[in-house]
Coordinates of N, CA and C in Angstrom, one line a residue:
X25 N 0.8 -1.2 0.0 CA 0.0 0.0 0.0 C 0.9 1.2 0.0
X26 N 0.7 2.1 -0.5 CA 1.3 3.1 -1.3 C 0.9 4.3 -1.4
X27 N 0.2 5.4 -0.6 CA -0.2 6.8 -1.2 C 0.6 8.3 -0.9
X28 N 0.0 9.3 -1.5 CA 0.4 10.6 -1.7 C -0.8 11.3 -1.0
X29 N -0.1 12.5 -0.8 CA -1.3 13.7 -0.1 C -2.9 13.7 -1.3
X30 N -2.1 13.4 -2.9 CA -3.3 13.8 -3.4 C -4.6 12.4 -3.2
X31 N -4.6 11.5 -2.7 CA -5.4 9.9 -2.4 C -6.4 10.5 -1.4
X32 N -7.6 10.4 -1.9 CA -8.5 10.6 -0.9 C -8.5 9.9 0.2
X33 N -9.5 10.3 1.5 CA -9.2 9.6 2.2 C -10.3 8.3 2.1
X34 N -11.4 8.2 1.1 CA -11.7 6.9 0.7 C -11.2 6.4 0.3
X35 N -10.3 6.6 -0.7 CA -9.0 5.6 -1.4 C -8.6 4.8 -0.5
X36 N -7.7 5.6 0.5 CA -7.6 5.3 1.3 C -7.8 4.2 2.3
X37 N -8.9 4.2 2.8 CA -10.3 3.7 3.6 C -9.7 2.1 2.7
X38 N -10.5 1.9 1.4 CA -10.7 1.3 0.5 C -9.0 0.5 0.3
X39 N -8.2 1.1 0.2 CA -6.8 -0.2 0.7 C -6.1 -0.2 1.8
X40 N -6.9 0.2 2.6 CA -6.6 -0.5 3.8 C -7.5 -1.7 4.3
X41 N -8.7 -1.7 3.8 CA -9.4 -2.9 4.1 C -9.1 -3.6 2.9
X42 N -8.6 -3.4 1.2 CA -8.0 -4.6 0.7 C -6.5 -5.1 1.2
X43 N -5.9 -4.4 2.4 CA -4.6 -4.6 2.7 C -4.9 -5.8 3.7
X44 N -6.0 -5.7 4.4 CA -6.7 -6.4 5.4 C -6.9 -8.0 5.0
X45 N -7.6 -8.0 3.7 CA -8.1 -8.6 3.0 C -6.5 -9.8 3.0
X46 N -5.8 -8.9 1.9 CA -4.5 -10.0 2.0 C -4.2 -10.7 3.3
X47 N -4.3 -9.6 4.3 CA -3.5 -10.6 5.4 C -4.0 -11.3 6.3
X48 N -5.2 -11.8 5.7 CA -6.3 -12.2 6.6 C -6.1 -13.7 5.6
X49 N -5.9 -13.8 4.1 CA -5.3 -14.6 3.6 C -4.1 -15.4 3.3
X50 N -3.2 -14.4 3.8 CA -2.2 -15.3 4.0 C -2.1 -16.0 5.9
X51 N -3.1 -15.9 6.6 CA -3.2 -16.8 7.6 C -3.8 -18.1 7.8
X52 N -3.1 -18.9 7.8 CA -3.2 -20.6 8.4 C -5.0 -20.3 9.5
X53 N -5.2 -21.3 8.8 CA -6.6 -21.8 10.1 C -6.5 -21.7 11.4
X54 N -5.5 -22.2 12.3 CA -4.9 -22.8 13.1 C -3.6 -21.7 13.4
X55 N -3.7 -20.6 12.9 CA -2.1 -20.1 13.3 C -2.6 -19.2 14.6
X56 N -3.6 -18.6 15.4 CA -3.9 -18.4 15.9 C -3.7 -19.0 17.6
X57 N -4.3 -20.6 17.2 CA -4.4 -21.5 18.2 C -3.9 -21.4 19.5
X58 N -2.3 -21.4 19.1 CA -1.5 -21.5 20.3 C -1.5 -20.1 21.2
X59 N -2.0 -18.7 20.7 CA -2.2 -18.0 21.7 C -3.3 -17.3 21.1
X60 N -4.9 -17.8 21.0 CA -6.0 -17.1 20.9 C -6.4 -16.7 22.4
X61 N -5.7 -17.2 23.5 CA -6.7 -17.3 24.7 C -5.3 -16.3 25.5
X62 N -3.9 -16.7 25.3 CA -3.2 -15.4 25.9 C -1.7 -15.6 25.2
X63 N -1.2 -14.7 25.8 CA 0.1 -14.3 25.1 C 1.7 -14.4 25.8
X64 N 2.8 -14.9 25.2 CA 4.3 -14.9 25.9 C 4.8 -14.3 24.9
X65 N 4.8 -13.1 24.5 CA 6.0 -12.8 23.5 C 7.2 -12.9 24.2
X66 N 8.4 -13.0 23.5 CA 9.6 -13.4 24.0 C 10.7 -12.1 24.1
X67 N 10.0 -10.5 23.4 CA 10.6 -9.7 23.3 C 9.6 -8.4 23.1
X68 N 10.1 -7.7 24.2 CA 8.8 -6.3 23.8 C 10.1 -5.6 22.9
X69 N 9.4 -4.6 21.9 CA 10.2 -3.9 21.2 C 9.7 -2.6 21.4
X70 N 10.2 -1.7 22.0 CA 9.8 -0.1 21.8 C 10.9 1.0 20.8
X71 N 10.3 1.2 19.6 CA 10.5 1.6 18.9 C 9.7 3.1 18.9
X72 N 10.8 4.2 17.7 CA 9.7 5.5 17.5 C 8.5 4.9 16.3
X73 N 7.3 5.7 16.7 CA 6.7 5.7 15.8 C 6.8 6.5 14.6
X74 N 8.0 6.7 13.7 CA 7.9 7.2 13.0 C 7.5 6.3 11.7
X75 N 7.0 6.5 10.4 CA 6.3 5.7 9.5 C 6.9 5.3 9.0
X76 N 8.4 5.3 8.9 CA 9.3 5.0 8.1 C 10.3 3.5 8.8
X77 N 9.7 3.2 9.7 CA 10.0 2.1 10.7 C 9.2 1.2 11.0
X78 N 9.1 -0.1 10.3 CA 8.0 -0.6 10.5 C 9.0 -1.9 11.9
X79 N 8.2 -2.4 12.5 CA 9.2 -2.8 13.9 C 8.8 -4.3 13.5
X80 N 7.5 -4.5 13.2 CA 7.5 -6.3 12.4 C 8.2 -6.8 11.8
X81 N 8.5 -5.2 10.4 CA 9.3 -5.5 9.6 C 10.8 -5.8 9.8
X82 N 11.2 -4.6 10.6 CA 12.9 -4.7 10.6 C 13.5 -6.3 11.2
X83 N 12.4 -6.9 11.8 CA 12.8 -8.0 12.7 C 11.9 -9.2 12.2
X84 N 11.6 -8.6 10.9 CA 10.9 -10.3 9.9 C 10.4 -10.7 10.8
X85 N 9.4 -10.3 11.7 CA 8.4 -10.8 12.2 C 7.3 -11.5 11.6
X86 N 6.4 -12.0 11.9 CA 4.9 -12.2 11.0 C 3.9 -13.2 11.7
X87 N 4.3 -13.9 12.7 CA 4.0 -14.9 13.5 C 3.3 -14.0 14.5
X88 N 2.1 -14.5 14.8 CA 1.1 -13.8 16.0 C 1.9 -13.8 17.2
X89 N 1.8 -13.2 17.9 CA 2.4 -13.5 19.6 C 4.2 -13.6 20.1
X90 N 4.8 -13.1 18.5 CA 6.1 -12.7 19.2 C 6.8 -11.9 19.3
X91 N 6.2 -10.2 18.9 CA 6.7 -9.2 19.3 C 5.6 -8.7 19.6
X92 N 5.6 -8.1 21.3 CA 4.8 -7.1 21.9 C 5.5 -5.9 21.7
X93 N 4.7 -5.0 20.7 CA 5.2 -4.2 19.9 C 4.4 -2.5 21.2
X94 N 5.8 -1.4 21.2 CA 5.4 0.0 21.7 C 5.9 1.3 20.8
X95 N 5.0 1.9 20.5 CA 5.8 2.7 19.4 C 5.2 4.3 19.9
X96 N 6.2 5.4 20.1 CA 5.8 6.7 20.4 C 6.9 7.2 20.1
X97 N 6.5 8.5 19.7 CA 7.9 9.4 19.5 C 8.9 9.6 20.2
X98 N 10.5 9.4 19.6 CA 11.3 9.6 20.6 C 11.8 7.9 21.4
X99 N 11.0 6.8 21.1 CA 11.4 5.2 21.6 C 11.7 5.6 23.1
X100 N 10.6 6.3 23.8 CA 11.0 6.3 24.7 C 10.3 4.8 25.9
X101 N 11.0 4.9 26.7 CA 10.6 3.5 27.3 C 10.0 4.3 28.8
X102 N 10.4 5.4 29.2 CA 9.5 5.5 30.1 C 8.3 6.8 30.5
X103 N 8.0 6.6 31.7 CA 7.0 8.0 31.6 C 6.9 8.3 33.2
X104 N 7.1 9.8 33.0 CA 6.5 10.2 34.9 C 5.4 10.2 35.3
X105 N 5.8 9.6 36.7 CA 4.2 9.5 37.2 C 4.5 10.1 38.7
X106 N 3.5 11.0 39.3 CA 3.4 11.8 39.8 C 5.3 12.3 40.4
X107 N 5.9 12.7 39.7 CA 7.2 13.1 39.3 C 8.5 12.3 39.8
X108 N 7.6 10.7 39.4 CA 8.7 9.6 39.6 C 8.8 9.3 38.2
X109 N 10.3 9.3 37.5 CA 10.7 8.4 36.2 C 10.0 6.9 36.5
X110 N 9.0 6.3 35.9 CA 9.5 5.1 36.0 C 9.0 4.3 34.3
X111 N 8.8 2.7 34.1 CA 8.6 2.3 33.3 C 7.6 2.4 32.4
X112 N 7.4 2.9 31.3 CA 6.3 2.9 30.4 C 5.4 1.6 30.5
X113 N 3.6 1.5 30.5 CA 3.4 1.1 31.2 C 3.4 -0.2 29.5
X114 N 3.5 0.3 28.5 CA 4.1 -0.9 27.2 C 5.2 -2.3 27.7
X115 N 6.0 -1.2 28.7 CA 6.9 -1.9 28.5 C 6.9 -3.1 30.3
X116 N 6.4 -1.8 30.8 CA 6.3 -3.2 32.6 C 5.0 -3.9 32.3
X117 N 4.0 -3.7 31.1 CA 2.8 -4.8 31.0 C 3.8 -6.2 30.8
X118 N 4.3 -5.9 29.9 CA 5.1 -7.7 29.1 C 6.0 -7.9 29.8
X119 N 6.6 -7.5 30.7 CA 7.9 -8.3 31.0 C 7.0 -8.2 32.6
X120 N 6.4 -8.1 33.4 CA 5.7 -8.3 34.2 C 4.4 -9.5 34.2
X121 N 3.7 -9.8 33.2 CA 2.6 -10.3 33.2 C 2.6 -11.4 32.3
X122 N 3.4 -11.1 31.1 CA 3.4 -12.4 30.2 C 5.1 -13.1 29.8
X123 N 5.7 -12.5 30.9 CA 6.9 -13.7 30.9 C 7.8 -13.1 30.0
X124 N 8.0 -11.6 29.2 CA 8.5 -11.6 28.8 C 9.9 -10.9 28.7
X125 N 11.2 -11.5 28.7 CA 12.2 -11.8 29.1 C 13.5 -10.9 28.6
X126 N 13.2 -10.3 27.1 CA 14.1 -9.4 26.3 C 13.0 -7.9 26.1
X127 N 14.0 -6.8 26.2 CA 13.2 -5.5 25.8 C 14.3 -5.3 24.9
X128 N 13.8 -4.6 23.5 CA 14.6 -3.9 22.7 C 14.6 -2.1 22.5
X129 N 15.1 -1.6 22.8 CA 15.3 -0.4 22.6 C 15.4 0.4 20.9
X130 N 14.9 0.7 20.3 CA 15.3 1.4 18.8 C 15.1 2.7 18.6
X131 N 15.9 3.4 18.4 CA 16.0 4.4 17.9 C 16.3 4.3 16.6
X132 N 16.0 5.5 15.5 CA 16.6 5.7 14.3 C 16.8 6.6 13.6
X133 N 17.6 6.7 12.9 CA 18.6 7.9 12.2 C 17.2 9.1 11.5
X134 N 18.0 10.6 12.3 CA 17.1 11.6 11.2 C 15.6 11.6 12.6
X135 N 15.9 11.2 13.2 CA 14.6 11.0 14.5 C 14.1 12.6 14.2
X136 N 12.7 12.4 14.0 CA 12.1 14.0 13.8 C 12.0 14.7 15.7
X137 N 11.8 13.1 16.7 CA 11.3 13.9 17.8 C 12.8 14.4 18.7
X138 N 13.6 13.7 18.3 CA 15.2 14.2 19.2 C 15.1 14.9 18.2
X139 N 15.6 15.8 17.0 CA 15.3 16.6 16.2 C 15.2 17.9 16.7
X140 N 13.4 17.8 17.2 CA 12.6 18.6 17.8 C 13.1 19.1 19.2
X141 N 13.9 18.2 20.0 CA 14.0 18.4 21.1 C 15.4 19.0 21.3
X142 N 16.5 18.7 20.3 CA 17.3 19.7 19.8 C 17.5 20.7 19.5
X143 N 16.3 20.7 18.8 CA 16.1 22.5 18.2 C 15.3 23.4 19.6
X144 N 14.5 22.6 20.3 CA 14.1 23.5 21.3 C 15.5 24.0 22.5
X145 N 16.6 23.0 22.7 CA 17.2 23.2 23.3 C 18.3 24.6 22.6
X146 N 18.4 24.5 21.8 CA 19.4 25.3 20.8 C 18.8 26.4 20.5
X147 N 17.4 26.8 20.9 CA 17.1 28.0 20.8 C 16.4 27.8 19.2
X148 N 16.1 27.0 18.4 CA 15.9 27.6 17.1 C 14.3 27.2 16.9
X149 N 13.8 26.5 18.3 CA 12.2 26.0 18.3 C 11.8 26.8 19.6
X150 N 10.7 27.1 19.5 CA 10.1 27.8 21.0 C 9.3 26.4 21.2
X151 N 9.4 25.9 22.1 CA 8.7 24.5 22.7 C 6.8 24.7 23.0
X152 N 6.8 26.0 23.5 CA 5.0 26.8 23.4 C 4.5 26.5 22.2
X153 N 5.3 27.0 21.3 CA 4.9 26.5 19.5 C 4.0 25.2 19.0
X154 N 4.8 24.1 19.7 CA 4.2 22.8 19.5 C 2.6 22.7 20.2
X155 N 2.4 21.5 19.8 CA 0.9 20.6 20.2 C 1.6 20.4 21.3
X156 N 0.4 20.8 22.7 CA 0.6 20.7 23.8 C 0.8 18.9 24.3
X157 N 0.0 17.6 23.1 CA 0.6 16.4 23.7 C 2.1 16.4 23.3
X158 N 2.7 16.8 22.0 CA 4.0 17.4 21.7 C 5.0 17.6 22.6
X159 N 4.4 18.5 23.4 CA 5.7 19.5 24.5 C 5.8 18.4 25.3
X160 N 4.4 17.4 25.7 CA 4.6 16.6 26.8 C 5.8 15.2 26.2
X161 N 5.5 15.0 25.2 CA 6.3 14.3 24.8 C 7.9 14.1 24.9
X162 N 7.9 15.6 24.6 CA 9.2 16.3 24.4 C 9.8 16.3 25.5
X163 N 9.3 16.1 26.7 CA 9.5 16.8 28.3 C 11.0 16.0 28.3
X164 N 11.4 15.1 28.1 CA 12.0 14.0 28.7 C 13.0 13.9 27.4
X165 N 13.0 13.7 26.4 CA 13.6 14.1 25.4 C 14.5 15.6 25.7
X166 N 13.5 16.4 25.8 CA 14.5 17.6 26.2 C 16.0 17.8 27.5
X167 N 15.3 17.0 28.1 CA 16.6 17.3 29.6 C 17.4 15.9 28.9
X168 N 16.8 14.6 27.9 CA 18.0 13.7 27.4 C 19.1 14.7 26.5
X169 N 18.8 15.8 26.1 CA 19.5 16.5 24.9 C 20.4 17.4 26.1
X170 N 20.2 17.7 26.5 CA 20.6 19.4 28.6 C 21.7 18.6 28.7
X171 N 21.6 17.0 29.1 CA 22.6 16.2 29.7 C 23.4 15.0 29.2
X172 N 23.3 15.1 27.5 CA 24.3 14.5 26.8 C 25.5 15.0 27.0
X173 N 26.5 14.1 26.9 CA 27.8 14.7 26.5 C 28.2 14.3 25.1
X174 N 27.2 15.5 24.4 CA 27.2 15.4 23.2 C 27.9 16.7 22.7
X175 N 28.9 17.0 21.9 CA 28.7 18.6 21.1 C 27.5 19.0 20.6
X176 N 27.0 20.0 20.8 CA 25.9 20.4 20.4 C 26.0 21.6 19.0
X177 N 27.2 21.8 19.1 CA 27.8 22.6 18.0 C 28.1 22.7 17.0
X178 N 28.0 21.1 16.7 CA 28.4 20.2 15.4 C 27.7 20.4 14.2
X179 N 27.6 19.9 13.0 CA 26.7 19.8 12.0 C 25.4 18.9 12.2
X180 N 24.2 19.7 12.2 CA 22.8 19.3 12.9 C 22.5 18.0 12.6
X181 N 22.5 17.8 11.4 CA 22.5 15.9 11.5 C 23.1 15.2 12.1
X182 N 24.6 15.6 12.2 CA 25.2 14.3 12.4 C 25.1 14.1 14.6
X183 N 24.9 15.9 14.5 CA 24.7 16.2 16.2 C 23.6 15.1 16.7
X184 N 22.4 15.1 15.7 CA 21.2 14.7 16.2 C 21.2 13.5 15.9
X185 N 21.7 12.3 15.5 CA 22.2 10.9 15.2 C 22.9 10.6 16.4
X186 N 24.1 11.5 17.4 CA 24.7 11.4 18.2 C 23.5 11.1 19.1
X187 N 22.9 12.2 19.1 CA 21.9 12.2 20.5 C 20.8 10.9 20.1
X188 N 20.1 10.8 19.1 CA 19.7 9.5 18.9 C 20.2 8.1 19.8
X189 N 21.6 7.7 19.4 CA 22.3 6.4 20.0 C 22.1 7.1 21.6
X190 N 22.3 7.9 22.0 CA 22.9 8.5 23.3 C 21.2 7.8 23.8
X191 N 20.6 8.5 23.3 CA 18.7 8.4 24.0 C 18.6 6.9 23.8
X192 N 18.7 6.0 23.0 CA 18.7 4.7 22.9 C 19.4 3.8 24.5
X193 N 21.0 4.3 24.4 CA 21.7 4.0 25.6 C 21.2 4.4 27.0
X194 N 20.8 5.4 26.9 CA 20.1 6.0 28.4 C 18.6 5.7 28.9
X195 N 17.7 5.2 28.3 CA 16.8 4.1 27.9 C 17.0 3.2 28.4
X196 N 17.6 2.2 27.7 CA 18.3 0.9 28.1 C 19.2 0.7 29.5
X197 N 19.8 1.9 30.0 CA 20.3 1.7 31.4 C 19.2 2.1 32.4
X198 N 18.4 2.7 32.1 CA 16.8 2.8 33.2 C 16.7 1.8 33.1
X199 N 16.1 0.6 31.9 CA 15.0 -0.1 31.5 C 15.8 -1.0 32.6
X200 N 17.2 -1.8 32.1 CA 17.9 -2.4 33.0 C 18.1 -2.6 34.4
X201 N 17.8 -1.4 35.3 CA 17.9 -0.7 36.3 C 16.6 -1.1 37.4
X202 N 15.3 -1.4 35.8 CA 14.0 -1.8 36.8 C 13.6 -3.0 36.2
X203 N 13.9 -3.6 35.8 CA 13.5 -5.1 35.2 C 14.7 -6.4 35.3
X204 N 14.5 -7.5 35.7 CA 15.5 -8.3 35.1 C 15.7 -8.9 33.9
X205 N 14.7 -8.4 33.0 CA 15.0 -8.7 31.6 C 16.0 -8.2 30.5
X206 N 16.5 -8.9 29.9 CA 17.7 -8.6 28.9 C 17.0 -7.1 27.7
X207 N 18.3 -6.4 27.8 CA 17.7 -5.6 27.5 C 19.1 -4.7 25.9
X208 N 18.5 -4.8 25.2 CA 19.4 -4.4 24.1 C 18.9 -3.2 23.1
X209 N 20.2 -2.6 22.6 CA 19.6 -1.1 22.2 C 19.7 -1.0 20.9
X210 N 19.8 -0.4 19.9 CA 19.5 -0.4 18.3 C 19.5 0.7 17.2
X211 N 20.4 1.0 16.9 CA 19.6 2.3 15.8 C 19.4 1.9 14.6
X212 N 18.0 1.6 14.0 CA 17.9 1.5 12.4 C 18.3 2.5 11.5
X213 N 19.3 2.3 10.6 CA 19.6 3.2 10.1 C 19.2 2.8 8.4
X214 N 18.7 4.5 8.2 CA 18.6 4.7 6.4 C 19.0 5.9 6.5
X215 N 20.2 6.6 6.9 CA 20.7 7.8 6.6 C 22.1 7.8 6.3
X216 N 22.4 5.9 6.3 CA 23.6 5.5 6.2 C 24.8 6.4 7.1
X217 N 24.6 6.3 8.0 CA 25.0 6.8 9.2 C 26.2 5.4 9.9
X218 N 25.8 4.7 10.0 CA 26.7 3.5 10.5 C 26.9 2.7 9.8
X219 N 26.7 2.6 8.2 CA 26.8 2.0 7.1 C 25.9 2.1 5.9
X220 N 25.9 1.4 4.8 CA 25.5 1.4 3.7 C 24.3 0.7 3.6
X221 N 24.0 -0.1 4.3 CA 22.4 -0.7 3.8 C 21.2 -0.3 4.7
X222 N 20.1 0.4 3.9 CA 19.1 1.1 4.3 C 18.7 -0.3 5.0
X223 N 18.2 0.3 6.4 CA 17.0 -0.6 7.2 C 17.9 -1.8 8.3
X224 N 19.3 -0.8 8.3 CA 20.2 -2.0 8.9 C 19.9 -2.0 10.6
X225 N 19.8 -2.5 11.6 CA 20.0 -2.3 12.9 C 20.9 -2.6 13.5
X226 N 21.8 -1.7 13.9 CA 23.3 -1.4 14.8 C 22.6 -1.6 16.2
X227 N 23.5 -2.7 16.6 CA 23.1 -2.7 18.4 C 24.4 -2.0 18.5
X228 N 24.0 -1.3 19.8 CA 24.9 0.0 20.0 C 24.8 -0.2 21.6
X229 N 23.8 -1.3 22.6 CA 24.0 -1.0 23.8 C 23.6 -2.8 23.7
X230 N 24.2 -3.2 25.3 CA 23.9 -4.8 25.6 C 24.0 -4.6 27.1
X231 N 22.9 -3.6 28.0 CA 23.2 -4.1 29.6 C 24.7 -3.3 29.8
X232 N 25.0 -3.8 30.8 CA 26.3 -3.1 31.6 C 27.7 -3.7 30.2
X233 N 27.3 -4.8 29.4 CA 28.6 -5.0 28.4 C 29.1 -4.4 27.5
X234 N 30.0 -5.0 27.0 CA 30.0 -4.4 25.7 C 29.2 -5.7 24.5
X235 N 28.3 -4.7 23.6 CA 27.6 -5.2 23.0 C 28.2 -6.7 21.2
X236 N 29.9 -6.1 21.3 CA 30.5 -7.0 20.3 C 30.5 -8.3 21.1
X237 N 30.6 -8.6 22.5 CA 30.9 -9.7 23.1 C 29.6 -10.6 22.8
X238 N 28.4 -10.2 22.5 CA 27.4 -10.9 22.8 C 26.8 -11.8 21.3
X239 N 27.7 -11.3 20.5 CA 27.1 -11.5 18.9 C 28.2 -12.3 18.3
X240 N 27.6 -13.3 17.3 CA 28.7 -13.7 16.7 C 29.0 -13.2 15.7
X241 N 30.4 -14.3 14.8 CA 31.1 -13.2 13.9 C 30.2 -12.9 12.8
X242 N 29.4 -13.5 12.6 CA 28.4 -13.2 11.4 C 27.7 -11.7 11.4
X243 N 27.7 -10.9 13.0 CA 27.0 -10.1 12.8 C 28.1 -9.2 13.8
X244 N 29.1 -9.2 13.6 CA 30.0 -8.2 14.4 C 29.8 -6.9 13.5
X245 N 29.6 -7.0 12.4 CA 29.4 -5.4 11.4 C 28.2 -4.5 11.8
X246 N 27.2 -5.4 12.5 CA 26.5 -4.9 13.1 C 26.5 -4.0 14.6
X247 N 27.7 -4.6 15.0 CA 27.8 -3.5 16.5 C 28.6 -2.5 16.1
X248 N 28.1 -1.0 16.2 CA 28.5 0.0 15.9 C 28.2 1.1 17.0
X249 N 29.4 2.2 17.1 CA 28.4 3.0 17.6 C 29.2 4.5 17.0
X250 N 28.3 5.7 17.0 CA 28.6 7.0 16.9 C 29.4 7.7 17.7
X251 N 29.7 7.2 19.5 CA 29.6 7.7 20.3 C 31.1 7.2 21.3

């Protein structure tokens, strides 16, 4: 499925329920079965929702029940509550309730909401400007950008890629901090930022390790980091 600004929004309407249609046929009778009644994914994934990230996709998912999937701007993994940091509630449902055992962390290159949260820090966004669920978003994103030790002085992409991995890493040391689940960090990249193939995922964080120890050599190209 495929549109432009000019596609109505029946068009619209109209392939998404033939998109429906396919994927309702390419499912087995029976693929259901093993978790119609409840669910163990083996790995929550919190990913940004941006559109250009599909989180099934990057990880050839397709099988019902094995990625409890969380997507918001920014991959952020947590949220305050009454002005305590703690776990987003995506991410303490699954690894509290259904056994599930790995969290993945993803960020990725060109992120519009670290971006956002850059330019408010740098003076070149007035943060009032935005949609007030925006600013809220932004809240936590913004003090991640105050307390990088990042240059902020640099050339704006490559600054804001920095802070990307950095927000991925500092994520993943909270998530770690409150869960005993394995917890690994990620930046998808199509800005070819950590290499040449669009849609690649760089683990860039592994827990208190270092993340080349944990992979074999088949996928050592993949541990990268900016930072």
């Amino acid at each position: 499925m495929s549109h432009d600004h000019s596609d109505s929004p029946e068009q619209i309407l109209t392939d998404l329920l033939a998109g429906n249609d396919r994927h309702v046929a390419q499912h087995d009778e029976s693929e259901f079965d093993a978790v119609r009644d409840a669910q163990s994914p083996p790995v929550v994934s919190v990913c940004c929702s941006d559109s250009r990230v599909s989180q099934e996709g990057m990880w050839d998912v397709s099988e019902p029940g094995q990625l409890f999937t969380v997507a918001n701007i920014g991959n952020r993994s947590t949220v305050e509550v009454d002005g305590e940091r703690v776990l987003d509630g995506g991410v303490a449902y699954p690894v509290t309730f259904t056994d599930t055992g790995v969290v993945a962390v993803v960020g990725h290159t060109g992120c519009g909401a670290v971006t956002a949260a850059y330019e408010v820090v740098t003076g070149e966004t007035e943060l009032e400007s935005l949609p007030p669920g925006v600013q809220q978003d932004l809240d936590s994103l913004i003090t991640m950008v105050e307390e990088a030790p990042v240059d902020l002085g640099g050339e704006k992409s490559a600054v804001v890629d920095r802070l990307v991995e950095y927000n991925v890493r500092e994520q993943c040391e909270f998530v770690s901090g409150e869960t005993d689940a394995a917890v690994y960090g990620f930046v998808y990249d199509f800005h070819h930022r950590y290499g040449d193939q669009d849609g690649r995922t760089y683990l860039v964080a592994a827990g208190d390790g270092d993340p080349a120890d944990l992979v074999g050599k088949e996928h050592r190209d993949a541990v990268r980091s900016l930072l």
